[in-house]
Every structure is written in structure tokens, then in C-alpha cells.
Short mmCIF file of C-alpha atoms and ligand atoms in Angstrom, two decimals:
data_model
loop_
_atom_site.label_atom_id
_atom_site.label_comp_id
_atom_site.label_asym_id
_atom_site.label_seq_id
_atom_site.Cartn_x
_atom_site.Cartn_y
_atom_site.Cartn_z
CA UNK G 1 97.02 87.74 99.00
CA UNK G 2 94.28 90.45 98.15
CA UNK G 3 95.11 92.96 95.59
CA UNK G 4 94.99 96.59 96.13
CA UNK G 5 91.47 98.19 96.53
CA UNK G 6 89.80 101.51 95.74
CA UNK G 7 88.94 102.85 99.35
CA UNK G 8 86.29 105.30 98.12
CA UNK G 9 84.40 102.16 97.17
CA UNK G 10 83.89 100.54 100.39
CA UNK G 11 80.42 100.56 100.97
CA UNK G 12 78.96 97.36 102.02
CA UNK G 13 78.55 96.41 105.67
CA UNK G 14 81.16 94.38 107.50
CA UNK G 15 84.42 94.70 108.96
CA UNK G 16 88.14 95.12 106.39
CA UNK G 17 91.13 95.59 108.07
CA UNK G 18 93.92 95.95 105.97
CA UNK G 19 97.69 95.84 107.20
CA UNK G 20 101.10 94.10 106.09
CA UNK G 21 101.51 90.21 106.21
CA UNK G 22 102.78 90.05 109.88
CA UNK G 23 100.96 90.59 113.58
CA UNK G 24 102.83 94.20 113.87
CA UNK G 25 100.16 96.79 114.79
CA UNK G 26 96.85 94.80 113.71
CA UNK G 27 97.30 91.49 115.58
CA UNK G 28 95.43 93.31 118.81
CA UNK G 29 92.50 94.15 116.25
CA UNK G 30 92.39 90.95 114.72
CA UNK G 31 92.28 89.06 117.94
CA UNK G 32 89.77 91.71 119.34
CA UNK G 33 87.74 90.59 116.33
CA UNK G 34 88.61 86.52 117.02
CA UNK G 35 87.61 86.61 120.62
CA UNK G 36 84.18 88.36 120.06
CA UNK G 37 83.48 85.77 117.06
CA UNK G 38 82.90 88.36 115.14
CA UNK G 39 83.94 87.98 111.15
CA UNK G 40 86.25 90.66 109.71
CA UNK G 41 88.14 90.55 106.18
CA UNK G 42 91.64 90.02 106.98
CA UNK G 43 93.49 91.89 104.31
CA UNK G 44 97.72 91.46 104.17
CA UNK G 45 99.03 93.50 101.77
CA UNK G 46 102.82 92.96 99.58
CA UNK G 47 105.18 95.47 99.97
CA UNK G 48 105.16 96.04 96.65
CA UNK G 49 101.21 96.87 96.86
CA UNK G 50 101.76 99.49 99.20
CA UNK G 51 103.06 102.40 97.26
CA UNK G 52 99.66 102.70 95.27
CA UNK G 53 97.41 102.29 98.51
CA UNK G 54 99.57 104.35 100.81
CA UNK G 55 98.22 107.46 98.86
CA UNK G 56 94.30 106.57 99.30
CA UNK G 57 94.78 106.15 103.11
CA UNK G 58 93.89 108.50 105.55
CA UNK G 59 97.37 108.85 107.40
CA UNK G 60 99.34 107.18 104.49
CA UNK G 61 100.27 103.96 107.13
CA UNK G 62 98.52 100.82 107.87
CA UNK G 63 96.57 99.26 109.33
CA UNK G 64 93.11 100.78 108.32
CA UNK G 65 89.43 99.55 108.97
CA UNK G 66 86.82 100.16 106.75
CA UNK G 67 83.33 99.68 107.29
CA UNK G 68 79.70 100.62 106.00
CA UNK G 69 81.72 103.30 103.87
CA UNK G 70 83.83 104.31 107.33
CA UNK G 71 87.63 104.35 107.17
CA UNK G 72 89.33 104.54 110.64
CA UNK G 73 93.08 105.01 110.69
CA UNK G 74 95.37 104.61 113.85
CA UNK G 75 96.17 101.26 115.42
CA UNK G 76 94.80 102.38 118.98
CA UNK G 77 91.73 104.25 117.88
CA UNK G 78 90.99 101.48 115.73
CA UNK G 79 91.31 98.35 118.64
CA UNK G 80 89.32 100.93 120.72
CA UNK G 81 86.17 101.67 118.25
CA UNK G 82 86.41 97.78 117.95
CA UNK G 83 86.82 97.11 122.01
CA UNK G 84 83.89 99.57 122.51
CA UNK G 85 81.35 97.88 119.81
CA UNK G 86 82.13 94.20 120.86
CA UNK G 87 82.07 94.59 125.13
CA UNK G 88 86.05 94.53 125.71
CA UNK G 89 86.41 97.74 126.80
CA UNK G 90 85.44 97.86 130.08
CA UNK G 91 81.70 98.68 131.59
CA UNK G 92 81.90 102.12 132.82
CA UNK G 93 84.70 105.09 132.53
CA UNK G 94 86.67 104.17 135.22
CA UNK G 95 86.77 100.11 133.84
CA UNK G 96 87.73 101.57 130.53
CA UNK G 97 90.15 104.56 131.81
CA UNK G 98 91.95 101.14 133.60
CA UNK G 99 91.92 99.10 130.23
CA UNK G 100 93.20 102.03 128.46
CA UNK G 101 96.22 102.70 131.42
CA UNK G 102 96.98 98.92 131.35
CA UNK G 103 97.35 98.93 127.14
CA UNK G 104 99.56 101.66 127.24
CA UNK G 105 102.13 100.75 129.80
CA UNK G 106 101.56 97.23 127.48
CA UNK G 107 102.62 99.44 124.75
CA UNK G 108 105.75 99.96 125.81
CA UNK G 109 106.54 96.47 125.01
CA UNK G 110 105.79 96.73 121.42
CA UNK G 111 107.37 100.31 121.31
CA UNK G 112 110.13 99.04 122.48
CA UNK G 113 110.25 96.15 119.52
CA UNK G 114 109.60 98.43 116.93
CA UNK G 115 112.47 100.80 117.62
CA UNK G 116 114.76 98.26 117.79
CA UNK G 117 113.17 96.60 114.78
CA UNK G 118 113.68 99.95 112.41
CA UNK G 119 117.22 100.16 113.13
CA UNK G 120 118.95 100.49 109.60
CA UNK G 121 122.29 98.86 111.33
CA UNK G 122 122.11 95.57 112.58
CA UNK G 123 124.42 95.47 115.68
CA UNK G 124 122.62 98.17 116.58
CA UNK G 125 119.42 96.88 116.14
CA UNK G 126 120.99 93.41 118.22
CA UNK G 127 121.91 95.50 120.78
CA UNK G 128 118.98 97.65 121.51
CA UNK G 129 116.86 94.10 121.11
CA UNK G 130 118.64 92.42 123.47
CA UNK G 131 118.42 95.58 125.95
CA UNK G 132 114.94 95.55 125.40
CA UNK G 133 114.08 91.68 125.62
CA UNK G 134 116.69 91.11 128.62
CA UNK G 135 116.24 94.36 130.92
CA UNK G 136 113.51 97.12 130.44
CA UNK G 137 110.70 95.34 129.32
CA UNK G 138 110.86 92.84 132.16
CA UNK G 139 110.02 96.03 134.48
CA UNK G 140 106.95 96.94 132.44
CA UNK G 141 106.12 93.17 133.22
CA UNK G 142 106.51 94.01 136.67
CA UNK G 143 104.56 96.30 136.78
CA UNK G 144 101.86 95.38 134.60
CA UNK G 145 101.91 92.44 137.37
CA UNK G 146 100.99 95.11 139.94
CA UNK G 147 98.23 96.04 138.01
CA UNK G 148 96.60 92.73 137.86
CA UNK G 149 97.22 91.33 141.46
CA UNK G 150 95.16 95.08 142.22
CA UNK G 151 92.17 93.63 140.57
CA UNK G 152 91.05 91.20 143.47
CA UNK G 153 94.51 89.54 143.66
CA UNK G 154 95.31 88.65 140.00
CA UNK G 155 93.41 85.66 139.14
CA UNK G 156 90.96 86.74 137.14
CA UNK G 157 91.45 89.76 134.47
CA UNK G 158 93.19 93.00 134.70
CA UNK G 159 89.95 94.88 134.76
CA UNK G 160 86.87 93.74 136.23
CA UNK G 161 85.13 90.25 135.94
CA UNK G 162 85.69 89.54 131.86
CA UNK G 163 88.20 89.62 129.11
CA UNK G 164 88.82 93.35 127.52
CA UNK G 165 91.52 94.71 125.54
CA UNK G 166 94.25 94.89 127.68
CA UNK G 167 94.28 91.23 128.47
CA UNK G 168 94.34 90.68 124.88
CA UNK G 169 97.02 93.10 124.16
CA UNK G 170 99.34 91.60 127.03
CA UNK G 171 98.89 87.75 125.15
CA UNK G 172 99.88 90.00 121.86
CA UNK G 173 102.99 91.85 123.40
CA UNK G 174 104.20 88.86 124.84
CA UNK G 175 104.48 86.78 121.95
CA UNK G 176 107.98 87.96 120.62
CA UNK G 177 109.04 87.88 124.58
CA UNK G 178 108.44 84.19 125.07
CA UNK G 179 109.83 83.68 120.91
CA UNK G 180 113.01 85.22 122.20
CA UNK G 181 113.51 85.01 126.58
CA UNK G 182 111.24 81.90 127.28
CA UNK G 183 112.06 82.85 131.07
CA UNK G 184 110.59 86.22 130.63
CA UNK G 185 107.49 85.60 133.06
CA UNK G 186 109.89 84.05 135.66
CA UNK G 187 109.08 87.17 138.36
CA UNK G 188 105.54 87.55 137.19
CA UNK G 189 103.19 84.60 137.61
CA UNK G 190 100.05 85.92 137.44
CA UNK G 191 101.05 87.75 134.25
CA UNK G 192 101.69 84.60 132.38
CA UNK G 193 98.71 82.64 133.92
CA UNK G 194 96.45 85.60 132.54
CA UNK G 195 98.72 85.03 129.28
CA UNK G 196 97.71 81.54 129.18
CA UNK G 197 93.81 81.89 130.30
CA UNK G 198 93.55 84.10 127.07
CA UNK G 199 95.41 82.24 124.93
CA UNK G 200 92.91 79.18 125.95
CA UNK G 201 89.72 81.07 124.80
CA UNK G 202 87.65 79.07 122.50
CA UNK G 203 87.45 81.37 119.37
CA UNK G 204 91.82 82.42 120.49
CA UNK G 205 92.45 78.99 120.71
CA UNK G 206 90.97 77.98 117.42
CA UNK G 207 92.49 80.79 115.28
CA UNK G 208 96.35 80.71 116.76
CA UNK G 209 97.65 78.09 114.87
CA UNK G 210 95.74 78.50 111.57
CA UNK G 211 97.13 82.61 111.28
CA UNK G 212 97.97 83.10 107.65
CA UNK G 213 101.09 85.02 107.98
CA UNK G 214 104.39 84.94 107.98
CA UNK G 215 105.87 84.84 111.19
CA UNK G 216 109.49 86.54 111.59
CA UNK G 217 109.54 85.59 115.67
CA UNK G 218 109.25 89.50 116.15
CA UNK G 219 106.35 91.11 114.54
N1 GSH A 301 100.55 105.43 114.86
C1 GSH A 301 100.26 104.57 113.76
C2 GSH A 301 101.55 104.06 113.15
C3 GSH A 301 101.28 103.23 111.91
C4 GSH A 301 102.54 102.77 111.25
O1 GSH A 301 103.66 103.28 111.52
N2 GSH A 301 102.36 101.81 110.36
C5 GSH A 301 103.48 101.29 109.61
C6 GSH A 301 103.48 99.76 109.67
S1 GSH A 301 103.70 99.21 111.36
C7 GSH A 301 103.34 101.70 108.17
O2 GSH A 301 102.24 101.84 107.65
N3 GSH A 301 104.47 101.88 107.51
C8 GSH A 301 104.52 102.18 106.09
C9 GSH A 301 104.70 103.64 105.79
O3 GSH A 301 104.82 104.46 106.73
O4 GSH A 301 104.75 103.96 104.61
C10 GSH A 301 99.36 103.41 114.20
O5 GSH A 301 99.46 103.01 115.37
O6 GSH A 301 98.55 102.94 113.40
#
């Protein structure tokens, strides 16, 4: 566990991203990271660390990347800068308009987690996880299957000819799915052999099952 650093500090090249001890909002970066074999500080900070921190970053949330005396903020803008700079992000506008499209509606998954996730009552939170595991997220499956059968039938990636973001994202979503409805890719095939073809590249492969975290099955 790293201890809390000065951010006004950070001046020497390479990549930290800082978040909590769980996948949350900064698995997508640090797999962005994995897949393009390119090294990155992975910083998980205590709850009790975060009081003192919160006030030196530039939203007051996590996760952050800083670089070369750069501090991004913002889960999405930061997966993007990092898409962009390592290929994943599609090779023209319209490539990376369709990446972007495809991690939203992918979004909804985790949206749908984290609502759930931050309820202060626990039957409620049951309930609204179960709603969310069982019924609406298996129509953002759907239709993030329609998306990927439009790019030259679905065996491939979602976008063009290589791996970008939103195929990553979709193997990060779908993690707590498959921890809690196993059958969740019954309807959508192609979905979960794009789910496995990422999970099976070399540099993915190699880092799943040596994550230092805690896993809680839902973050
Ligand atoms: N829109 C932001 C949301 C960030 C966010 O809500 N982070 C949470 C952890 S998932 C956080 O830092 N919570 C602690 C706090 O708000 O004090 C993003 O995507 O980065």
C-alpha cells in the first residue's frame, strides 16, 4: 500500500494512477495500460488516506493520472488521453466517435452497479442489484450485441480490425455480471466470445490473476 503523496511534486516521466483498492472506475485504465504493455504505477489508496489527498486533487475524487508534472482527473477523460496515446482508440473520427458510442452505452452497466452499490439501505441496495443484474442490463447487452455483429458480423472487434477501448471496457463491465448471473451472455454470443478473445490477450492474460486488490465480486 503506497502512502499519500504531494501531487505538486510529480515531475518525473511515467505513468501514476492513483485510485481505491478495488477495479471501480480505474480497472478500464489499468487494463488500457496492461494491454499496450505499457508500465504505469498502480497506486491503491486506504480509506483512511483519502481525507488528506482528496484536498490536493483536482475534482476532490479518484482516480487521477499524473504524468511528466500532468494531473488528469475524470475516469473517461483519463481512459481516453490513455486510448489515444497507446492506438486503442480507433484510427480516424468516425472509428473513435464508434469506440466512444460503444463505451458509453457500456457505461450503463457500471452506472447501473454503482447506484445500486451507494445505496445506504441494504434491501434496497438488493433490490435495485438484482433489477439491474437480472433485467436492464441484459438489454444494454443486447444491444451492445447489435453493435458488434454491425462491424462485419461480430467476430472480430466492435470497431474496426484491432482491440480499442470499448472492447476492453465490455471484458471490465462484465466482470461483476458473470460474478453474479453466470447466464448473463445466454442471448448474446458474440458479446461473450469478444469477452473471451480479450480476456485471452497475452499482456490481459498474464496480469488477471496476479491483480493486487481486493476483490468484493462487484467493484
Ligand atoms: N466522474 C468521476 C467520478 C469519480 C468518483 O465518483 N470517484 C469516487 C470513487 S468511485 C470517489 O473518489 N469517491 C470519494 C469522494 O468522492 O470523496 C470519474 O468518472 O472519475
Amino acid at each position: 500500500m503506497c502512502s499519500v503523496r504531494d501531487l505538486t511534486t510529480t515531475t518525473m516521466a511515467g505513468y501514476k494512477l492513483t485510485y481505491f483498492d478495488f477495479r471501480g472506475r480505474a480497472d478500464l485504465i489499468r487494463l488500457l495500460f496492461v494491454s499496450a504493455g505499457i508500465e504505469f504505477e498502480d497506486i491503491r489508496i486506504s480509506l483512511d488516506e483519502w481525507p488528506a489527498l482528496k484536498l490536493k486533487t483536482p475534482c476532490g475524487r479518484l482516480p487521477i493520472l499524473e504524468f511528466g508534472g500532468t494531473t488528469l482527473s475524470e475516469s473517461r477523460a483519463i481512459a481516453r488521453y490513455v486510448a489515444k496515446e497507446t492506438n486503442q482508440y480507433g484510427k480516424d473520427n468516425i472509428e473513435q466517435a464508434r469506440v466512444d458510442m460503444i463505451t458509453d452505452v457500456a457505461d450503463d452497466l457500471m452506472m447501473g452497479i454503482m447506484k445500486a452499490y451507494w445505496q445506504k439501505n441494504q434491501s434496497d441496495q438488493d433490490e435495485m442489484m438484482k433489477t439491474h443484474f437480472q433485467q436492464e442490463s441484459l438489454k444494454t447487452l443486447a444491444l451492445l450485441e447489435t453493435f458488434l455483429v454491425e462491424n462485419n458480423g461480430g467476430d472480430g472487434f466492435f470497431v474496426g480490425d484491432k482491440l480499442t477501448m470499448a472492447d476492453i471496457y465490455l471484458f471490465v463491465v462484465t466482470e461483476p455480471f458473470l460474478a453474479k448471473n453466470p447466464s448473463c451472455f445466454k442471448d448474446t454470443p458474440k458479446l461473450a466470445a469478444l469477452r473471451q478473445r480479450v480476456q485471452e490477450v497475452p499482456q490481459i492474460a498474464e496480469w488477471l490473476p496476479n491483480r493486487p486488490e481486493r476483490f468484493s465480486a462487484i467493484m
